[in-house]
Every structure is written in structure tokens, then in C-alpha cells.
Short mmCIF file of C-alpha atoms in Angstrom, two decimals:
data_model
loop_
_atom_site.label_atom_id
_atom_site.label_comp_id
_atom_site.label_asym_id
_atom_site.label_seq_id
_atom_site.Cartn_x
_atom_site.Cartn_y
_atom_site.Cartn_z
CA UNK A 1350 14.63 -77.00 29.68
CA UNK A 1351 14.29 -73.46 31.10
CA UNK A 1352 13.19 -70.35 29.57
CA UNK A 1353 15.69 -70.08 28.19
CA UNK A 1354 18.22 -73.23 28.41
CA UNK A 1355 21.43 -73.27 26.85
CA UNK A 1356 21.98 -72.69 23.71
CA UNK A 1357 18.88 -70.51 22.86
CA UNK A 1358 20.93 -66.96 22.40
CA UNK A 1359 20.51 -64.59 19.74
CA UNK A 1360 22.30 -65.58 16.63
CA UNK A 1361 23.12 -62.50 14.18
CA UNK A 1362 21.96 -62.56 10.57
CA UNK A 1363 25.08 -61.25 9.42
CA UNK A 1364 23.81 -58.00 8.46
CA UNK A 1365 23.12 -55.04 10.99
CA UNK A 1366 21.25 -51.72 10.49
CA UNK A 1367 21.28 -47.82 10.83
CA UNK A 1368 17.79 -46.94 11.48
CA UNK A 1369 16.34 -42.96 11.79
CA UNK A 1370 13.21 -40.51 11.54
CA UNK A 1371 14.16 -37.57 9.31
CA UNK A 1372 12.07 -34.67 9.67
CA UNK A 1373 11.09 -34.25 6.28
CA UNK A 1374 7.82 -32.03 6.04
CA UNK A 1375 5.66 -33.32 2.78
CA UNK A 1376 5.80 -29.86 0.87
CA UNK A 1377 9.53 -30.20 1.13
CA UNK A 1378 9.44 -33.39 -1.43
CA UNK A 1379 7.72 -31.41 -4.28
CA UNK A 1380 10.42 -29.32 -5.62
CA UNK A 1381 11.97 -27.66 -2.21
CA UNK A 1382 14.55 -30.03 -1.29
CA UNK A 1383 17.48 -31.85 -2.73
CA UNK A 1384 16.39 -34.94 -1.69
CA UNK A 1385 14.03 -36.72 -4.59
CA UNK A 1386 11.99 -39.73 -3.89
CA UNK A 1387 9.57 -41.87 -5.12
CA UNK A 1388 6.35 -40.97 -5.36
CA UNK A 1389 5.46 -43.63 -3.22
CA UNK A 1390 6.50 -42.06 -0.04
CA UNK A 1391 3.91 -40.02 0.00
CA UNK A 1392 1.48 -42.61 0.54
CA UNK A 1393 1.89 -43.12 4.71
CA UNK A 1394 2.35 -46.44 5.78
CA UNK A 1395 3.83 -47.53 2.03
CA UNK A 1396 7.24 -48.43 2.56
CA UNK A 1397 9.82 -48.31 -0.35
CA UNK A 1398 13.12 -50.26 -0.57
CA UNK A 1399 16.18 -49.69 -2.60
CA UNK A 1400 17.94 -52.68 -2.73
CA UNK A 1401 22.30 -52.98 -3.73
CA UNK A 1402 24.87 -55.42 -3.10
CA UNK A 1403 25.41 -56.07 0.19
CA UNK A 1404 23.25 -52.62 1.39
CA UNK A 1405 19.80 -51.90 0.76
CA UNK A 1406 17.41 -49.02 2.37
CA UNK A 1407 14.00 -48.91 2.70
CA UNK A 1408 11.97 -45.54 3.64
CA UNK A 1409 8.09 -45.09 4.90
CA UNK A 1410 6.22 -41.64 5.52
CA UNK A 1411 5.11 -41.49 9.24
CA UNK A 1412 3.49 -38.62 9.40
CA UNK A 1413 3.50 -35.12 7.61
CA UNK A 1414 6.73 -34.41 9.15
CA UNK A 1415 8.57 -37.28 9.74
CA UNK A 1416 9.74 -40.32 7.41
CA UNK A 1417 11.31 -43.72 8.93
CA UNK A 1418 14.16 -44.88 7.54
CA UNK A 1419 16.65 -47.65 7.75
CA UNK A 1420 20.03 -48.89 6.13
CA UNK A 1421 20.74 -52.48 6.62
CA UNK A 1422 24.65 -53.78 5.48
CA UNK A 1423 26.42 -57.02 5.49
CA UNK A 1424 29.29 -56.45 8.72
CA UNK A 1425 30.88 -58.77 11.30
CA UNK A 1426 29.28 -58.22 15.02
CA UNK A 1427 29.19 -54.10 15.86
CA UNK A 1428 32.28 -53.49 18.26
CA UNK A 1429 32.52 -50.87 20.60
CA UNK A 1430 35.56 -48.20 20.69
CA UNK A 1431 37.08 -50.84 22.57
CA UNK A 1432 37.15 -53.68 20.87
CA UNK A 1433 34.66 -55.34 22.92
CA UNK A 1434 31.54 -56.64 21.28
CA UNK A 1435 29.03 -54.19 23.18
CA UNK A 1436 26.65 -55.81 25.56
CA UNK A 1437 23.78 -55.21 23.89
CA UNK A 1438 24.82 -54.83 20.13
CA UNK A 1439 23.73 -50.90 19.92
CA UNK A 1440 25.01 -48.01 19.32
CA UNK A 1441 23.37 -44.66 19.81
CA UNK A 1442 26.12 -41.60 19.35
CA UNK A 1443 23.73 -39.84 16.90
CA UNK A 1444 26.32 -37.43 15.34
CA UNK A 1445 29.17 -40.21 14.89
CA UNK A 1446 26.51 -42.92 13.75
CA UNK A 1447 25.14 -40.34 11.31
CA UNK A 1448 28.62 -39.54 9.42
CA UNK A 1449 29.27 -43.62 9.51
CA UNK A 1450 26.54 -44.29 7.76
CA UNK A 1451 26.68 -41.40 5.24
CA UNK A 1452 30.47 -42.64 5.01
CA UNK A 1453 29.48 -46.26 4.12
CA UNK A 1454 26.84 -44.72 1.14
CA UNK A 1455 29.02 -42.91 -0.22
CA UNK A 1456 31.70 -45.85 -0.31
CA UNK A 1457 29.05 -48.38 -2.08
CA UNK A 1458 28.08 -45.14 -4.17
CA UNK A 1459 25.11 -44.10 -3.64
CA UNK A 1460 23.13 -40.87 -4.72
CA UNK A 1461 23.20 -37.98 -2.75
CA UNK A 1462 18.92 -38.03 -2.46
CA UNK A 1463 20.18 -41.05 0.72
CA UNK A 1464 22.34 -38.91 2.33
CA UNK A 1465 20.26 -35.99 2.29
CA UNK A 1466 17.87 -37.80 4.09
CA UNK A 1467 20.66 -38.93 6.77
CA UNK A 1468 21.20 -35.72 7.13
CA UNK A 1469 17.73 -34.32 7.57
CA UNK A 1470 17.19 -36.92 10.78
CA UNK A 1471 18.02 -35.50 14.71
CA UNK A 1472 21.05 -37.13 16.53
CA UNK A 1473 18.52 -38.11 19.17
CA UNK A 1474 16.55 -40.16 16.43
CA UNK A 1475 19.55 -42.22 14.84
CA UNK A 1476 20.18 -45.77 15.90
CA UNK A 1477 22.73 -48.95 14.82
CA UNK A 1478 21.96 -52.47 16.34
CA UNK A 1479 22.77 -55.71 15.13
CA UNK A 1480 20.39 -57.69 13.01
CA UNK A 1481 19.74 -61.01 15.47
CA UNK A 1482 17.20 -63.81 15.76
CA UNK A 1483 16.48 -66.82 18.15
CA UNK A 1484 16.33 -69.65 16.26
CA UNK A 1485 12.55 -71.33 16.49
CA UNK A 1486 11.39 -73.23 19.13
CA UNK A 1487 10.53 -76.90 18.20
CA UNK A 1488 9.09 -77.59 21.71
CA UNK A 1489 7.29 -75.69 24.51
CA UNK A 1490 9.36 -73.05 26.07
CA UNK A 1491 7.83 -72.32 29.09
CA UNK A 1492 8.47 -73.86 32.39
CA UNK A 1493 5.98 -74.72 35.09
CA UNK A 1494 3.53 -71.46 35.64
CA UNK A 1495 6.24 -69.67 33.31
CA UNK A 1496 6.02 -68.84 29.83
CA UNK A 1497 7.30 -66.03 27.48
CA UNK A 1498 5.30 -63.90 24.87
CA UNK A 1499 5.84 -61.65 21.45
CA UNK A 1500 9.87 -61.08 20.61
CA UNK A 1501 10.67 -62.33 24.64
CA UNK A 1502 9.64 -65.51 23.03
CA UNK A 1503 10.50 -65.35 19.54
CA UNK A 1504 12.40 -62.65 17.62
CA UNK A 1505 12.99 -62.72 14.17
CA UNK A 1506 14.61 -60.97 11.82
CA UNK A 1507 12.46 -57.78 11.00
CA UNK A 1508 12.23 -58.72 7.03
CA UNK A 1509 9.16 -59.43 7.40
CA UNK A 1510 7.59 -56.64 9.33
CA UNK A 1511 5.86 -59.57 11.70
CA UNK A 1512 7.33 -59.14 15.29
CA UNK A 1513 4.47 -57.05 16.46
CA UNK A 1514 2.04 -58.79 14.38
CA UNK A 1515 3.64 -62.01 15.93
CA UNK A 1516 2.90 -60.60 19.84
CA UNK A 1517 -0.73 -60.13 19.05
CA UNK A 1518 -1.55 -63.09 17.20
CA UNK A 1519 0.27 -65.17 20.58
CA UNK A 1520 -2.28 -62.87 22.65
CA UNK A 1521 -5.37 -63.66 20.79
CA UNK A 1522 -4.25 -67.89 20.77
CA UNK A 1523 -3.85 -67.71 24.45
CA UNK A 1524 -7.10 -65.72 25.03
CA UNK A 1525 -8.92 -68.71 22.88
CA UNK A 1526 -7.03 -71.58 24.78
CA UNK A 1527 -8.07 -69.55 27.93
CA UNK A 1528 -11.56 -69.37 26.86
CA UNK A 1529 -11.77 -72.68 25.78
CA UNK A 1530 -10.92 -74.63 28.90
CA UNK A 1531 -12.54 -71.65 31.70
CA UNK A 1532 -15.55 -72.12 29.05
CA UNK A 1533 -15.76 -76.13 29.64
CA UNK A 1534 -15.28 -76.13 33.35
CA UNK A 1535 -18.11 -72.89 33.71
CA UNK A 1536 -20.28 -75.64 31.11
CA UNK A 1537 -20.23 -78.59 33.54
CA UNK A 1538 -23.10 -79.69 34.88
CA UNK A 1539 -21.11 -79.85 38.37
CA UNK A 1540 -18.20 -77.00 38.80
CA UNK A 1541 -17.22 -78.16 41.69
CA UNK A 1542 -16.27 -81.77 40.67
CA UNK A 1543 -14.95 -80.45 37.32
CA UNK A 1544 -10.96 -81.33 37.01
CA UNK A 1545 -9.02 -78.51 38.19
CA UNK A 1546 -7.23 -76.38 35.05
CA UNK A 1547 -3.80 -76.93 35.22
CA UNK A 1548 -2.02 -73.67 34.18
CA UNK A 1549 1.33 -75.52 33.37
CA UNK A 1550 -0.79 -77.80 30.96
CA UNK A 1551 -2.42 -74.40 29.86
CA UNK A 1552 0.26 -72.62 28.61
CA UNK A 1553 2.80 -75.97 26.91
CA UNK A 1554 -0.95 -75.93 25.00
CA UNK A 1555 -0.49 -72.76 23.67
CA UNK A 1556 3.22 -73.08 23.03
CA UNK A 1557 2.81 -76.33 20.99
CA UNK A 1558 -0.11 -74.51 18.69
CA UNK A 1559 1.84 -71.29 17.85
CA UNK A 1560 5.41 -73.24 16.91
CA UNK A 1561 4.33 -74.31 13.31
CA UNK A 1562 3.17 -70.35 12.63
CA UNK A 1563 6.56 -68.93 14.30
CA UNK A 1564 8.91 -71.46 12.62
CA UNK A 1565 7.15 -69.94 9.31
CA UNK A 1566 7.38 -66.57 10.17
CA UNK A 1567 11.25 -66.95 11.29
CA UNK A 1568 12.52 -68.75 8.41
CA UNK A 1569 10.85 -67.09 5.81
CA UNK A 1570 12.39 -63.79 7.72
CA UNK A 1571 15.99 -65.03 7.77
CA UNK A 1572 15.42 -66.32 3.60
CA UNK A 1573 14.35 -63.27 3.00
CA UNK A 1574 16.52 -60.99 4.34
CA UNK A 1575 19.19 -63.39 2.86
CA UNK A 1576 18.14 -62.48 -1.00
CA UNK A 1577 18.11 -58.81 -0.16
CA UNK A 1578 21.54 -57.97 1.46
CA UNK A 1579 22.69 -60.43 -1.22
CA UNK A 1580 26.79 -59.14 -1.72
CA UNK A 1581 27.65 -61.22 -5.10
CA UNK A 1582 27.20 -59.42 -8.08
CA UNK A 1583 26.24 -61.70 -10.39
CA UNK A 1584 23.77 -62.89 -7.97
CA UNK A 1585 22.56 -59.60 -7.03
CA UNK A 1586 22.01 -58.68 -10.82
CA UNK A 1587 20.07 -62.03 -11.36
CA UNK A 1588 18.04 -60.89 -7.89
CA UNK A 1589 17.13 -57.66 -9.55
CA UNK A 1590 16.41 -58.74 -12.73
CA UNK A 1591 13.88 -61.10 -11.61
CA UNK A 1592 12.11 -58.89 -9.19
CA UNK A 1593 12.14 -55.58 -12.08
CA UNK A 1594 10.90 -58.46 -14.47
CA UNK A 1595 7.97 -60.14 -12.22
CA UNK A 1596 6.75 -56.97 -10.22
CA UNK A 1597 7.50 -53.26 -11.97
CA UNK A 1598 4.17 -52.58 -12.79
CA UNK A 1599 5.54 -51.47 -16.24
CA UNK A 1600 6.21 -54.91 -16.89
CA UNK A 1601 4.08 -57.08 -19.04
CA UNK A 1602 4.39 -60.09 -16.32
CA UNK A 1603 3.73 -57.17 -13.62
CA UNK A 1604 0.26 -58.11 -13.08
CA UNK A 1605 0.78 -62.03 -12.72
CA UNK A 1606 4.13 -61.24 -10.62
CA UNK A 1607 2.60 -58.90 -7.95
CA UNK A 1608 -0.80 -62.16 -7.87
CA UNK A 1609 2.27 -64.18 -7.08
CA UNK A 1610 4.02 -61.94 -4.26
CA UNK A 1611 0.17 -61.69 -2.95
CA UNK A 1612 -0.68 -65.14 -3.03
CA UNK A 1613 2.40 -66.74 -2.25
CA UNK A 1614 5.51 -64.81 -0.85
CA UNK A 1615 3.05 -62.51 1.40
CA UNK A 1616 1.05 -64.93 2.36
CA UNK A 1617 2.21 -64.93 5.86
CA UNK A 1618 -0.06 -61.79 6.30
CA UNK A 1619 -3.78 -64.14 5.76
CA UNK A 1620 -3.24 -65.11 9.27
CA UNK A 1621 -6.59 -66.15 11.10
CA UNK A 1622 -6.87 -67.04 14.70
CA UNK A 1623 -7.64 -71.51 15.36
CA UNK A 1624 -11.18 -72.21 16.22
#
């Protein structure tokens, strides 16, 4: 096939997402503004989700001044003003983005502390794009000298908080296949009368050793984000239940729940490069 044949287009999750930076200064979230969150937030880096039926937001401090946020819903493909399913599944009309997502808030009724923080974030920082992946590659992609790298590759959904993670750890595998055959060619007793390294042969190596890590990461994305934008109530409340039972830390099984998230569902993140 080519890179990429037929057949290999984005497919959407069925959920897309408003995504800002508020400019929120820290002193601002001890007593000076109307918009009260967890304590969490400030701890930079920490991100915190709020999870509901069908919408869930999560929020993480960047800086002293700025906090990231996103709203992810369940919604057919975005359309533009047109009708026509924009080309690239974006929108970026800050002020008009900004009152559709306070609009769809207050519709699944949430507190105002959400839209505060909508409304604390620039036009110029205020996104919506569809929620897409490319289904995993369960054969080389690359043709000839060609190959592709990071979300080019092999984007998931971002549940997961791998896609960047992803692009690094494909770096580091090709640096060690690269290594590894320059290094047995240099080792030969005879360079010149060494077989000549085949780039083509190269690069399907490194394809074929990262597929069992991507189809991982993208599956365990998609399953993921499928429990949280979960849209049936009594499935939502069994969701919730579970999660406030096995990881609130005020929870008696809190301790053995969040060994279990560590150990199992996060897993993903003890990534170490082949040898």
C-alpha cells in the first residue's frame, strides 16, 4: 500500500471538543474570583476532570497565569455555517465558539465556576475540532525510502495524553534500529565487503516493532474516552460510582483502587525503549 492507501482516513470518536487557556492568575483562585476549583489546580501539570453524561471537562494550571482547559461532548461531525462538513473539522471564531460552549453548559446544567472560566479565556485562545483517530496499523506503513512519524503516522484519540509521548518513543526506536545496523556494518572486520544497509528494509523494521505499542496506546485511547463521554444515565451513574468508590482518596478501597489505576489502567506510561 501507500502512505496512506485507501481506506486509512481519520475516523471520528463521536465526541468533539472546545479547548482554551483562561488567564486565570493563581491569587485570583483564593477568594477573588467567582470561579471555585479544586485544590488540585494549583498543583501545575495536575490535571483535573469533571466527568457528566455525555460532557465532561478537564482543567490543568500552566503557568501562574494561565490554566488549559477543555470540554469534550458527544455531537455528529462539526458543520460549518453552510452545511458543509468543514475541511478540516475546526472551528476557530473565538467569540461565537465561546457563547456555544457556555450555551451547551448551561443546557446539561452545569455550575457557573465552568463558565466563569469560559469566560476568563481570550477569543484568540478558544478552539473546537473534532475528536478523530486513524485506526492502527497492522502492517508497515511506509513505502520504499518513505515512512511517516508521531500523529503523521498514528493519531489517537487524546484520552490518553500519549500523542507526543508516542512521537518520541518512535524517535528513540528508530535511533536504536539506526544504531544497531550502522553499529554492525562500522564492527566488520571488512567495511567495504559488508552488505549494503537497505533503508527500505530499515524503516518496515522499525514499523513492524512499534505496531504492538501503538495498537495499545490507540485502543486503550478510544475505550477510554468511550467510558468517559458515556451519555446513558444509568450507565453513567454505575461509571461514577465505581470510580468515587475505587479512587476518592476518602474511600476505604482508595488506596488499593489508585495501586490498581497505577499498576494496571496507567500502565501505558512504564514505557522503556527495546534493547
Amino acid at each position: 500500500g501507500s502512505v496512506w492507501e485507501s481506506g486509512r482516513d481519520l475516523v471520528r470518536a463521536g465526541y468533539a471538543a472546545f479547548r482554551g487557556i483562561a488567564r486565570l492568575p493563581e491569587r485570583s483562585l483564593r477568594g477573588s474570583s467567582p470561579f471555585s476549583v479544586p485544590s488540585s489546580l494549583d498543583e501545575r501539570g495536575r490535571i483535573t476532570q469533571i466527568l457528566g453524561e455525555g460532557v465532561r471537562m478537564g482543567v490543568v494550571r500552566m503557568d501562574a497565569e494561565r490554566v488549559y482547559w477543555f470540554v469534550a461532548f458527544n455531537s455528529p461531525p462539526l458543520m460549518s455555517p453552510s452545511g458543509r462538513r468543514q475541511g478540516t473539522g475546526k472551528e476557530t471564531d473565538g467569540d461565537a465558539l465561546r457563547k456555544r460552549c457556555k450555551e451547551l453548559l448551561q443546557e446539561k446544567g452545569w455550575r457557573s465556576d465552568a463558565l466563569a472560566l469560559v469566560d476568563s479565556t481570550p477569543s484568540d485562545c478558544l478552539f473546537l475540532s473534532d475528536i478523530s483517530f486513524r485506526p492502527p496499523a497492522l502492517a508497515p506503513w511506509g513505502v520504499g525510502g518513505v515512512s511517516l512519524i508521531g500523529d503523521a503516522a498514528h493519531p489517537t484519540t487524546p484520552n490518553l495524553a500519549q500523542g507526543g509521548a508516542a512521537g518520541l518513543e518512535d524517535a528513540v526506536e528508530l535511533g536504536r534500529v539506526l544504531r544497531q545496523k550502522f553499529g554492525e556494518r562500522q564492527r566488520s572486520p571488512d567495511v567495504s565487503s559488508s552488505p549494503r544497509i537497505s533503508v527500505e528494509e530499515l524503516l518496515r523494521e522499525w514499523e513492524r516493532g512499534r505496531i504492538p505499542r501503538l495498537v495499545q496506546l490507540n485502543v486503550r485511547a478510544f475505550v477510554l474516552g468511550a467510558v468517559l463521554q458515556l451519555d446513558l444515565g444509568p450507565l453513567t451513574s454505575l461509571r461514577d460510582f465505581l470510580m468515587s468508590t475505587f479512587l476518592a482518596s476518602s474511600s476505604p478501597l482508595g488506596i488499593p483502587g489508585r495501586f490498581v489505576v497505577t499498576h494496571l489502567l496507567l500502565s501505558h506510561t512504564e514505557w522503556k525503549p527495546s534493547r
